[in-house]
């Protein structure tokens, strides 16, 4: 009987759709014999399997990108810009399909998938301006008959390694600028929600991107190590958790590569006593529980200054029932499930840890009926008050729908607390005092700051990056810094002299 069940299970698994690699313009199924399950978090059911690349498959993807590079870097700026516009239009035309794929594997509500995609497409739109972005500089007549000019050239084959929480947007942060500036690209998406990468690859091919310019390798640490250490990869752009970011930065730079590695976060919202309570409570609930708290810019900790504490907690508590939790495809759902069962359980463990450390559990997500009864990976919203800096629910990145609240007496104490945390990705101040807000932007050691804006993700024509353990490397992601990251400078000093005036001169060339 048991044997029969097992063989049925194998058969059923065999029948599931398979997510494979995309190499040189086509789907390439893995022959590694290794795969991982892909789930629909709303139902808890396995829906697909994802291939796990062998070393040979990583080699094949890098080789395809390497072979395509000479042709792609020689393709005119006009043609590259034209293809980027076509890619942008293809993504735009297929917003609903892309959003549905994201929700089916990540679990976020459809409106949030649409939001992710909109912010991703912004980055492709930015990259459409490549003829302007990749311009150099020219100085005429630096010396008699001598001109100096600079150009920015692509690096070669570059890699992107991306997290589960934005399976379309974060790759677009990277490949938009990388491809537009003439590099070829190998993407290693998260194994948790891998399908959208292949859908985007097909759309890009249909939009006219030549084969080999964009490749996808599905895989785990072997794929990451293979890309990070590969001699033919010039640069690695990584987004994910801090331990992985640190390791990839160290390994990649040791191998002589340019690396930008964005890590985890614990974003604080500092609330001054003069803040509008209703507006601040709305912002805290939206930014804390949106996408089930699985955003690197989610608000994780509210820091209340003085008397604002009690009324704010009351206002947040009143709003919690409005957060309708359910299947992300249902229009009434405002928050979907968490991405995996393991992650959901880890998030829930912080509620327990907070309680045993002496914090006050104002709302416990484990009491939500879907947590108790559904096979999906649901957890209700949690609010933990009276949190102190030594508690694990304060120190660690929880990455779930859990808001922790720390009380301080003064603005200075709040700033010191935020500046002392391991992570410095984003932060926000809520106040009606412009002078206090300006002082905050001056004082705070965090890369992205919101003034009455809880999730201050920069638009695509600025760059995105945190400080401290939220980013390893020198340049931020996308925007002007992204273009710089994926190109290198060359300076040419040139003259076209009359040979009859030529003479031997052993001195160092002078500019006067
Ligand atoms: P993760 O670190 O587990 O995975 C990220 C990528 O690295 C995936 O492709 C994964 O397959 C790979 N990976 C995982 N562990 C690895 C290891 N030990 N060695 C090499 N590669 C490894 O992150 P995640 O759970 O997919 O995403 C959530 C994390 O990403 C959170 O910490 C979140 O804050 C962070 N994040 C940060 C930003 C940012 O801009 N700073 C943006 C989005 C997500």
Coordinates of C-alpha atoms and ligand atoms in Angstrom, one line a residue:
X1 CA 0.0 0.0 0.0
X2 CA 2.8 2.4 1.1
X3 CA 4.7 1.4 -2.0
X4 CA 1.8 2.2 -4.3
X5 CA 1.4 5.6 -2.7
X6 CA 5.0 6.3 -3.3
X7 CA 5.0 5.3 -6.9
X8 CA 1.8 7.4 -7.5
X9 CA 3.5 10.3 -5.9
X10 CA 6.6 9.9 -8.2
X11 CA 4.3 9.8 -11.2
X12 CA 2.4 12.8 -10.1
X13 CA 5.6 14.7 -9.6
X14 CA 6.8 13.6 -13.0
X15 CA 3.8 15.1 -14.5
X16 CA 4.4 18.5 -13.0
X17 CA 5.6 21.3 -15.3
X18 CA 9.3 21.8 -15.1
X19 CA 11.2 25.1 -15.0
X20 CA 14.5 24.9 -16.8
X21 CA 17.4 27.0 -18.0
X22 CA 17.4 29.6 -20.8
X23 CA 20.6 29.4 -22.7
X24 CA 21.4 31.0 -26.1
X25 CA 17.8 31.9 -26.8
X26 CA 16.1 28.6 -25.9
X27 CA 14.8 26.6 -23.0
X28 CA 17.4 24.0 -22.0
X29 CA 16.3 21.2 -19.7
X30 CA 18.8 20.2 -17.1
X31 CA 20.5 16.8 -17.3
X32 CA 21.8 17.1 -13.7
X33 CA 19.1 14.9 -12.3
X34 CA 18.6 17.5 -9.6
X35 CA 15.5 19.5 -9.0
X36 CA 13.5 21.3 -6.3
X37 CA 9.8 21.7 -5.8
X38 CA 8.0 24.9 -6.6
X39 CA 4.8 25.7 -4.5
X40 CA 1.8 27.8 -4.8
X41 CA 2.0 29.4 -1.3
X42 CA -1.8 30.1 -1.3
X43 CA -2.6 26.4 -1.4
X44 CA 0.5 24.8 -0.1
X45 CA 0.5 22.5 -3.1
X46 CA 3.5 21.8 -5.3
X47 CA 2.8 23.0 -8.8
X48 CA 6.2 22.6 -10.6
X49 CA 9.7 21.5 -10.3
X50 CA 12.7 23.7 -10.9
X51 CA 15.9 22.3 -12.4
X52 CA 19.2 22.6 -10.5
X53 CA 22.1 23.3 -12.8
X54 CA 25.2 21.2 -13.1
X55 CA 28.6 22.7 -13.5
X56 CA 28.5 21.9 -17.2
X57 CA 25.2 23.8 -17.6
X58 CA 26.7 26.9 -15.8
X59 CA 29.6 26.6 -18.3
X60 CA 27.2 26.5 -21.2
X61 CA 25.3 29.6 -20.1
X62 CA 28.5 31.6 -19.6
X63 CA 29.9 30.3 -22.9
X64 CA 26.7 31.4 -24.7
X65 CA 27.0 34.9 -23.1
X66 CA 30.7 35.1 -23.9
X67 CA 30.1 34.1 -27.6
X68 CA 27.4 36.8 -28.0
X69 CA 29.4 39.6 -26.4
X70 CA 31.5 40.7 -29.4
X71 CA 28.4 41.0 -31.6
X72 CA 26.3 42.7 -28.9
X73 CA 28.9 45.3 -27.9
X74 CA 29.4 46.2 -31.6
X75 CA 25.7 46.6 -32.1
X76 CA 24.9 50.3 -32.6
X77 CA 23.5 52.4 -29.7
X78 CA 20.5 53.1 -31.9
X79 CA 19.8 49.4 -32.4
X80 CA 20.4 48.6 -28.7
X81 CA 18.0 51.5 -27.7
X82 CA 15.4 50.2 -30.2
X83 CA 15.5 46.7 -28.7
X84 CA 15.2 48.1 -25.2
X85 CA 12.1 50.0 -26.2
X86 CA 10.7 46.8 -27.7
X87 CA 11.5 44.9 -24.5
X88 CA 9.8 47.6 -22.5
X89 CA 6.7 47.4 -24.7
X90 CA 6.6 43.6 -24.5
X91 CA 6.7 43.7 -20.7
X92 CA 4.1 46.4 -20.7
X93 CA 1.8 44.4 -23.0
X94 CA 2.1 41.3 -20.8
X95 CA 1.7 42.9 -17.4
X96 CA -1.3 40.7 -16.4
X97 CA 0.5 37.5 -17.4
X98 CA 3.7 38.4 -15.6
X99 CA 1.8 39.5 -12.5
X100 CA -0.2 36.2 -12.5
X101 CA 3.1 34.2 -12.6
X102 CA 4.6 36.2 -9.8
X103 CA 1.5 35.7 -7.6
X104 CA 1.3 32.0 -8.3
X105 CA 4.8 31.3 -6.9
X106 CA 5.5 34.2 -4.5
X107 CA 2.0 34.5 -3.1
X108 CA 1.8 38.3 -3.0
X109 CA -1.5 39.8 -4.1
X110 CA -2.0 40.6 -7.7
X111 CA -2.0 44.4 -7.2
X112 CA 1.3 44.1 -5.5
X113 CA 2.7 41.9 -8.3
X114 CA 1.5 44.7 -10.7
X115 CA 3.3 47.3 -8.5
X116 CA 6.5 45.3 -8.6
X117 CA 6.3 45.0 -12.3
X118 CA 5.7 48.7 -12.7
X119 CA 8.8 49.6 -10.7
X120 CA 10.7 47.0 -12.7
X121 CA 9.6 48.4 -16.1
X122 CA 10.7 51.9 -14.9
X123 CA 14.2 50.5 -14.9
X124 CA 13.9 49.2 -18.5
X125 CA 12.5 52.7 -19.5
X126 CA 15.6 54.3 -17.9
X127 CA 17.8 51.9 -19.9
X128 CA 16.1 52.9 -23.1
X129 CA 18.0 56.2 -22.7
X130 CA 21.3 54.4 -23.3
X131 CA 22.5 56.7 -26.1
X132 CA 22.4 59.5 -23.5
X133 CA 23.5 57.4 -20.5
X134 CA 26.6 56.0 -22.2
X135 CA 28.0 59.3 -23.4
X136 CA 31.6 60.2 -22.7
X137 CA 33.2 63.6 -22.3
X138 CA 35.4 65.5 -24.7
X139 CA 38.0 68.2 -24.0
X140 CA 39.3 70.0 -27.1
X141 CA 42.8 71.4 -27.3
X142 CA 44.2 70.3 -23.9
X143 CA 47.5 71.0 -25.5
X144 CA 48.5 72.3 -29.0
X145 CA 46.5 70.0 -31.4
X146 CA 45.8 67.5 -28.6
X147 CA 42.3 66.4 -27.6
X148 CA 41.3 64.2 -24.6
X149 CA 38.1 62.2 -24.5
X150 CA 36.5 59.5 -22.3
X151 CA 34.2 56.6 -23.3
X152 CA 32.4 54.0 -21.2
X153 CA 32.6 50.5 -22.5
X154 CA 30.7 47.3 -21.4
X155 CA 32.5 44.9 -19.1
X156 CA 31.7 41.6 -20.9
X157 CA 29.7 38.8 -19.4
X158 CA 28.0 39.9 -16.2
X159 CA 25.9 37.9 -13.7
X160 CA 22.8 38.7 -11.6
X161 CA 21.8 36.6 -8.6
X162 CA 18.4 37.6 -7.3
X163 CA 16.1 36.9 -4.2
X164 CA 12.6 35.5 -4.1
X165 CA 10.8 38.6 -3.0
X166 CA 10.9 40.6 -6.2
X167 CA 11.4 37.9 -8.9
X168 CA 10.7 40.3 -11.8
X169 CA 11.7 43.8 -10.5
X170 CA 15.2 42.9 -9.0
X171 CA 16.4 41.2 -12.2
X172 CA 15.1 44.3 -14.1
X173 CA 17.1 46.5 -11.8
X174 CA 20.2 44.7 -13.1
X175 CA 19.7 43.5 -16.7
X176 CA 18.1 46.7 -18.0
X177 CA 21.3 48.8 -17.7
X178 CA 23.6 45.8 -18.1
X179 CA 22.3 44.8 -21.5
X180 CA 21.6 48.3 -22.8
X181 CA 25.2 49.3 -22.2
X182 CA 26.4 46.3 -24.3
X183 CA 27.1 43.5 -21.7
X184 CA 25.7 40.0 -22.0
X185 CA 24.0 38.6 -18.9
X186 CA 23.5 35.4 -17.0
X187 CA 20.7 35.5 -14.4
X188 CA 20.4 33.1 -11.4
X189 CA 17.0 33.6 -9.9
X190 CA 15.6 32.3 -6.7
X191 CA 14.5 28.6 -6.8
X192 CA 11.4 29.5 -4.9
X193 CA 9.7 31.5 -7.8
X194 CA 11.8 30.8 -10.9
X195 CA 9.1 30.8 -13.7
X196 CA 8.9 34.5 -14.4
X197 CA 12.6 34.6 -15.4
X198 CA 11.9 32.2 -18.3
X199 CA 8.8 34.1 -19.3
X200 CA 10.7 37.4 -19.4
X201 CA 13.5 35.7 -21.4
X202 CA 11.0 34.6 -24.1
X203 CA 9.5 38.1 -24.3
X204 CA 12.9 39.6 -24.8
X205 CA 13.8 37.1 -27.5
X206 CA 10.4 37.9 -29.2
X207 CA 11.3 41.6 -28.9
X208 CA 14.4 41.1 -30.9
X209 CA 17.1 40.5 -28.3
X210 CA 19.8 38.3 -30.0
X211 CA 20.4 34.9 -28.6
X212 CA 23.0 34.6 -25.9
X213 CA 22.6 38.2 -24.7
X214 CA 20.3 37.1 -21.8
X215 CA 20.6 33.7 -20.2
X216 CA 19.1 32.1 -17.2
X217 CA 20.5 29.4 -15.0
X218 CA 18.3 27.8 -12.4
X219 CA 20.2 26.6 -9.4
X220 CA 21.5 26.7 -5.9
X221 CA 24.8 27.4 -4.2
X222 CA 26.7 25.5 -6.9
X223 CA 25.4 27.9 -9.6
X224 CA 26.1 30.9 -7.4
X225 CA 29.7 29.7 -6.7
X226 CA 30.1 28.8 -10.4
X227 CA 29.2 32.3 -11.5
X228 CA 31.0 34.1 -8.7
X229 CA 34.3 32.4 -9.3
X230 CA 34.0 32.0 -13.1
X231 CA 37.0 33.6 -14.9
X232 CA 34.8 34.7 -17.8
X233 CA 32.4 36.7 -15.6
X234 CA 33.5 40.3 -15.2
X235 CA 30.9 41.5 -12.6
X236 CA 28.3 40.1 -10.2
X237 CA 25.3 42.0 -9.0
X238 CA 23.6 40.3 -6.0
X239 CA 20.5 40.9 -4.0
X240 CA 19.6 38.7 -1.0
X241 CA 20.3 38.0 2.6
X242 CA 23.3 39.5 4.4
X243 CA 25.3 36.3 5.0
X244 CA 25.0 35.4 1.3
X245 CA 25.8 39.0 0.2
X246 CA 28.9 39.1 2.4
X247 CA 30.2 35.7 1.1
X248 CA 29.5 36.6 -2.6
X249 CA 31.2 40.0 -2.2
X250 CA 34.3 38.4 -0.6
X251 CA 34.5 35.5 -3.1
X252 CA 33.8 37.7 -6.2
X253 CA 36.2 40.4 -5.3
X254 CA 38.9 37.9 -4.4
X255 CA 38.4 36.5 -7.9
X256 CA 39.0 40.0 -9.3
X257 CA 35.4 40.8 -10.2
X258 CA 33.4 44.0 -9.7
X259 CA 30.7 43.1 -7.1
X260 CA 27.8 44.9 -5.7
X261 CA 26.0 42.7 -3.1
X262 CA 22.9 44.1 -1.4
X263 CA 21.9 42.4 1.8
X264 CA 19.2 42.3 4.5
X265 CA 17.3 45.1 6.2
X266 CA 15.5 46.1 9.4
X267 CA 13.9 49.4 8.5
X268 CA 12.9 51.8 11.3
X269 CA 10.2 54.4 11.3
X270 CA 10.9 57.2 13.7
X271 CA 7.7 58.9 14.9
X272 CA 8.0 62.3 16.6
X273 CA 5.4 63.5 19.1
X274 CA 3.9 66.0 16.6
X275 CA 3.2 63.4 13.9
X276 CA -0.3 63.0 12.5
X277 CA -1.5 59.8 14.3
X278 CA -4.0 58.6 11.6
X279 CA -1.6 59.2 8.7
X280 CA 1.3 57.5 10.6
X281 CA -0.8 54.5 11.6
X282 CA -2.0 54.1 8.0
X283 CA 1.6 54.2 6.8
X284 CA 2.9 51.8 9.4
X285 CA 0.2 49.2 8.6
X286 CA 0.7 49.6 4.8
X287 CA 4.5 49.4 5.0
X288 CA 4.7 46.8 7.7
X289 CA 2.2 44.2 6.3
X290 CA 2.2 45.0 2.6
X291 CA 3.6 41.9 0.7
X292 CA 3.4 40.1 4.0
X293 CA 6.4 42.1 5.2
X294 CA 8.6 40.4 2.6
X295 CA 10.0 43.6 1.2
X296 CA 13.6 44.7 1.9
X297 CA 12.2 48.2 2.4
X298 CA 9.2 47.1 4.6
X299 CA 8.9 48.9 7.9
X300 CA 9.9 46.4 10.6
X301 CA 10.3 48.6 13.7
X302 CA 8.4 51.7 14.8
X303 CA 10.4 53.9 17.2
X304 CA 8.0 56.2 19.1
X305 CA 9.3 59.3 20.7
X306 CA 7.6 60.3 24.0
X307 CA 3.8 60.6 24.3
X308 CA 3.0 59.6 20.7
X309 CA 3.4 55.9 21.7
X310 CA 0.0 55.1 23.2
X311 CA -2.3 56.8 20.7
X312 CA -0.2 55.4 17.8
X313 CA -0.4 51.8 19.1
X314 CA -4.2 52.3 19.6
X315 CA -4.6 53.6 16.0
X316 CA -2.6 50.7 14.5
X317 CA -4.6 48.2 16.5
X318 CA -7.8 49.7 15.3
X319 CA -6.6 49.2 11.7
X320 CA -5.4 45.6 11.9
X321 CA -8.8 44.0 11.1
X322 CA -8.8 45.9 7.8
X323 CA -5.8 43.8 6.6
X324 CA -7.8 41.1 4.7
X325 CA -5.6 38.1 4.3
X326 CA -6.2 35.5 1.6
X327 CA -5.2 34.0 -1.7
X328 CA -3.4 36.7 -3.7
X329 CA -5.6 36.1 -6.7
X330 CA -8.7 37.1 -4.9
X331 CA -9.5 40.8 -5.3
X332 CA -10.5 41.3 -1.7
X333 CA -7.2 40.1 -0.4
X334 CA -4.8 42.8 0.8
X335 CA -2.1 40.4 2.1
X336 CA -1.2 37.0 0.8
X337 CA 0.6 34.0 2.3
X338 CA 4.3 33.9 3.1
X339 CA 6.6 32.4 0.5
X340 CA 7.3 29.0 2.0
X341 CA 6.2 27.0 5.0
X342 CA 9.7 27.1 6.4
X343 CA 9.9 30.8 6.2
X344 CA 6.4 31.2 7.7
X345 CA 7.3 29.1 10.6
X346 CA 10.6 31.0 11.2
X347 CA 8.7 34.3 11.2
X348 CA 6.1 32.9 13.6
X349 CA 9.0 31.8 15.9
X350 CA 9.9 35.5 16.5
X351 CA 6.4 36.1 18.0
X352 CA 7.2 33.4 20.6
X353 CA 10.7 34.7 21.1
X354 CA 9.3 38.2 21.7
X355 CA 6.8 36.9 24.3
X356 CA 9.4 34.9 26.2
X357 CA 11.9 37.9 26.1
X358 CA 9.2 40.0 27.9
X359 CA 7.7 42.0 25.0
X360 CA 4.0 42.6 24.8
X361 CA 2.2 40.7 22.0
X362 CA -0.6 43.2 21.0
X363 CA -1.6 41.1 18.0
X364 CA -0.5 37.5 17.4
X365 CA -0.6 36.4 13.7
X366 CA -0.8 32.7 14.8
X367 CA -4.4 33.4 15.9
X368 CA -5.5 34.0 12.3
X369 CA -7.9 31.2 11.1
X370 CA -5.8 30.7 7.9
X371 CA -2.7 30.0 10.0
X372 CA -4.5 27.3 11.9
X373 CA -6.7 25.7 9.2
X374 CA -5.2 26.4 5.7
X375 CA -2.6 24.3 3.9
X376 CA -1.4 27.6 2.5
X377 CA 1.6 29.3 4.1
X378 CA -0.5 31.9 5.9
X379 CA 0.3 33.9 9.0
X380 CA -1.8 36.8 10.4
X381 CA -0.4 40.2 11.2
X382 CA 1.5 40.6 14.5
X383 CA 2.2 43.7 16.6
X384 CA 4.8 43.4 19.3
X385 CA 5.1 46.3 21.8
X386 CA 7.6 47.1 24.5
X387 CA 10.5 45.7 22.5
X388 CA 14.0 46.4 23.6
X389 CA 17.2 46.4 21.5
X390 CA 18.6 43.2 22.9
X391 CA 15.6 41.1 21.9
X392 CA 16.0 38.8 18.8
X393 CA 12.7 40.2 17.4
X394 CA 14.5 43.6 17.3
X395 CA 18.0 42.5 16.2
X396 CA 17.2 40.0 13.5
X397 CA 15.6 40.6 10.1
X398 CA 12.2 38.8 10.5
X399 CA 11.0 39.4 6.9
X400 CA 7.4 38.8 7.7
X401 CA 4.2 40.6 8.8
X402 CA 5.5 41.5 12.2
X403 CA 5.8 45.1 13.4
X404 CA 7.9 45.6 16.5
X405 CA 7.6 48.8 18.6
X406 CA 10.4 50.4 20.6
X407 CA 9.8 53.4 22.9
X408 CA 12.4 56.2 23.3
X409 CA 12.2 59.5 25.2
X410 CA 14.0 61.8 22.7
X411 CA 14.7 62.3 19.0
X412 CA 18.5 61.9 19.8
X413 CA 17.8 58.5 21.4
X414 CA 15.8 57.4 18.4
X415 CA 18.6 58.4 15.9
X416 CA 21.2 56.6 18.1
X417 CA 19.1 53.5 18.1
X418 CA 18.7 53.5 14.3
X419 CA 22.3 54.2 13.7
X420 CA 23.4 51.4 16.0
X421 CA 21.5 48.7 14.2
X422 CA 23.4 46.2 12.0
X423 CA 21.3 47.1 8.9
X424 CA 21.0 50.5 7.3
X425 CA 18.8 49.9 4.2
X426 CA 15.9 52.3 4.6
X427 CA 14.3 54.4 7.3
X428 CA 11.6 57.0 7.6
X429 CA 10.7 59.9 9.9
X430 CA 7.1 60.9 10.5
X431 CA 6.6 64.5 11.7
X432 CA 5.0 67.8 10.8
X433 CA 8.3 69.6 11.6
X434 CA 10.3 70.4 8.5
X435 CA 13.4 71.3 10.5
X436 CA 13.4 68.0 12.4
X437 CA 13.0 66.1 9.2
X438 CA 15.9 68.0 7.6
X439 CA 18.0 67.3 10.7
X440 CA 17.1 63.6 10.5
X441 CA 18.3 63.3 6.9
X442 CA 21.6 64.9 8.0
X443 CA 22.0 62.7 11.1
X444 CA 20.9 59.3 10.0
X445 CA 23.4 56.6 8.8
X446 CA 21.1 54.9 6.4
X447 CA 21.1 54.8 2.6
X448 CA 17.5 55.6 1.8
X449 CA 15.4 58.0 3.8
X450 CA 11.7 58.8 3.7
X451 CA 10.1 61.9 5.1
X452 CA 6.5 61.0 5.8
X453 CA 7.1 58.3 3.1
X454 CA 7.4 54.8 4.7
X455 CA 8.9 52.9 1.8
X456 CA 11.4 55.3 0.2
X457 CA 12.5 53.2 -2.8
X458 CA 14.2 55.6 -5.2
X459 CA 12.8 56.1 -8.7
X460 CA 14.8 54.5 -11.5
X461 CA 16.8 57.7 -12.3
X462 CA 18.3 57.7 -8.8
X463 CA 20.1 54.7 -7.4
X464 CA 19.1 52.2 -4.7
X465 CA 21.4 51.1 -1.9
X466 CA 21.6 50.7 1.8
X467 CA 24.5 51.2 4.2
X468 CA 26.3 49.0 6.7
X469 CA 25.4 45.3 6.4
X470 CA 22.7 46.1 3.8
X471 CA 25.2 46.6 1.0
X472 CA 28.7 45.3 0.3
X473 CA 30.5 47.1 -2.5
X474 CA 31.0 50.7 -3.7
X475 CA 28.1 51.3 -6.0
X476 CA 24.4 51.3 -5.5
X477 CA 22.0 49.5 -7.8
X478 CA 20.3 50.8 -11.0
X479 CA 20.0 54.4 -12.1
X480 CA 23.3 56.3 -12.8
X481 CA 25.3 54.1 -10.4
X482 CA 24.0 51.0 -12.2
X483 CA 25.2 52.3 -15.5
X484 CA 28.6 53.1 -14.0
X485 CA 28.8 49.6 -12.4
X486 CA 28.2 47.8 -15.7
X487 CA 30.7 50.0 -17.7
X488 CA 34.3 50.9 -17.4
X489 CA 36.0 54.1 -18.3
X490 CA 38.6 54.6 -21.0
X491 CA 40.3 57.9 -21.7
X492 CA 41.9 58.7 -25.0
X493 CA 44.5 61.3 -25.6
X494 CA 44.7 62.1 -29.3
X495 CA 46.5 64.2 -31.9
X496 CA 46.8 64.3 -35.7
X497 CA 50.1 66.1 -36.2
X498 CA 51.7 67.2 -39.3
X499 CA 54.6 64.7 -39.7
X500 CA 56.9 67.5 -40.9
X501 CA 56.8 69.1 -37.4
X502 CA 57.7 65.8 -35.7
X503 CA 60.8 65.7 -33.5
X504 CA 62.3 63.5 -30.7
X505 CA 61.5 64.8 -27.3
X506 CA 62.4 62.7 -24.2
X507 CA 60.5 64.9 -21.7
X508 CA 57.2 64.0 -20.2
X509 CA 54.4 65.2 -22.5
X510 CA 53.4 68.7 -21.4
X511 CA 49.9 70.1 -21.5
X512 CA 50.9 73.7 -21.7
Ligands
LIG1 P1 18.7 34.5 -0.1 O1 20.0 35.2 0.3 O2 18.3 33.3 0.6 O3 18.8 34.2 -1.7 C1 19.2 35.2 -2.6 C2 19.8 34.5 -3.8 O4 21.0 33.9 -3.4 C3 19.0 33.4 -4.4 O5 19.2 33.3 -5.8 C4 19.5 32.1 -3.7 O6 19.3 31.0 -4.5 C5 21.0 32.5 -3.5 N1 21.5 32.0 -2.2 C6 20.9 31.7 -1.1 N2 21.7 31.3 -0.1 C7 22.9 31.3 -0.7 C8 24.2 31.0 -0.2 N3 24.4 30.6 1.0 N4 25.3 31.1 -1.0 C9 25.1 31.5 -2.3 N5 23.9 31.8 -2.8 C10 22.8 31.7 -2.0 O7 17.6 35.6 0.0 P2 16.0 35.4 -0.2 O8 15.5 34.7 1.0 O9 15.7 34.9 -1.6 O10 15.5 36.9 -0.2 C11 15.2 37.6 1.0 C12 16.4 38.4 1.4 O11 16.8 39.3 0.4 C13 16.2 39.3 2.7 O12 17.3 39.3 3.5 C14 16.0 40.7 2.1 O13 16.2 41.8 2.9 C15 17.0 40.6 1.0 N6 16.7 41.6 0.0 C16 17.4 42.8 0.0 C17 17.2 43.7 -0.9 C18 18.0 45.0 -0.9 O14 17.8 45.8 -1.8 N7 18.9 45.2 0.0 C19 16.1 43.6 -1.9 C20 15.4 42.4 -1.9 C21 15.7 41.5 -0.9

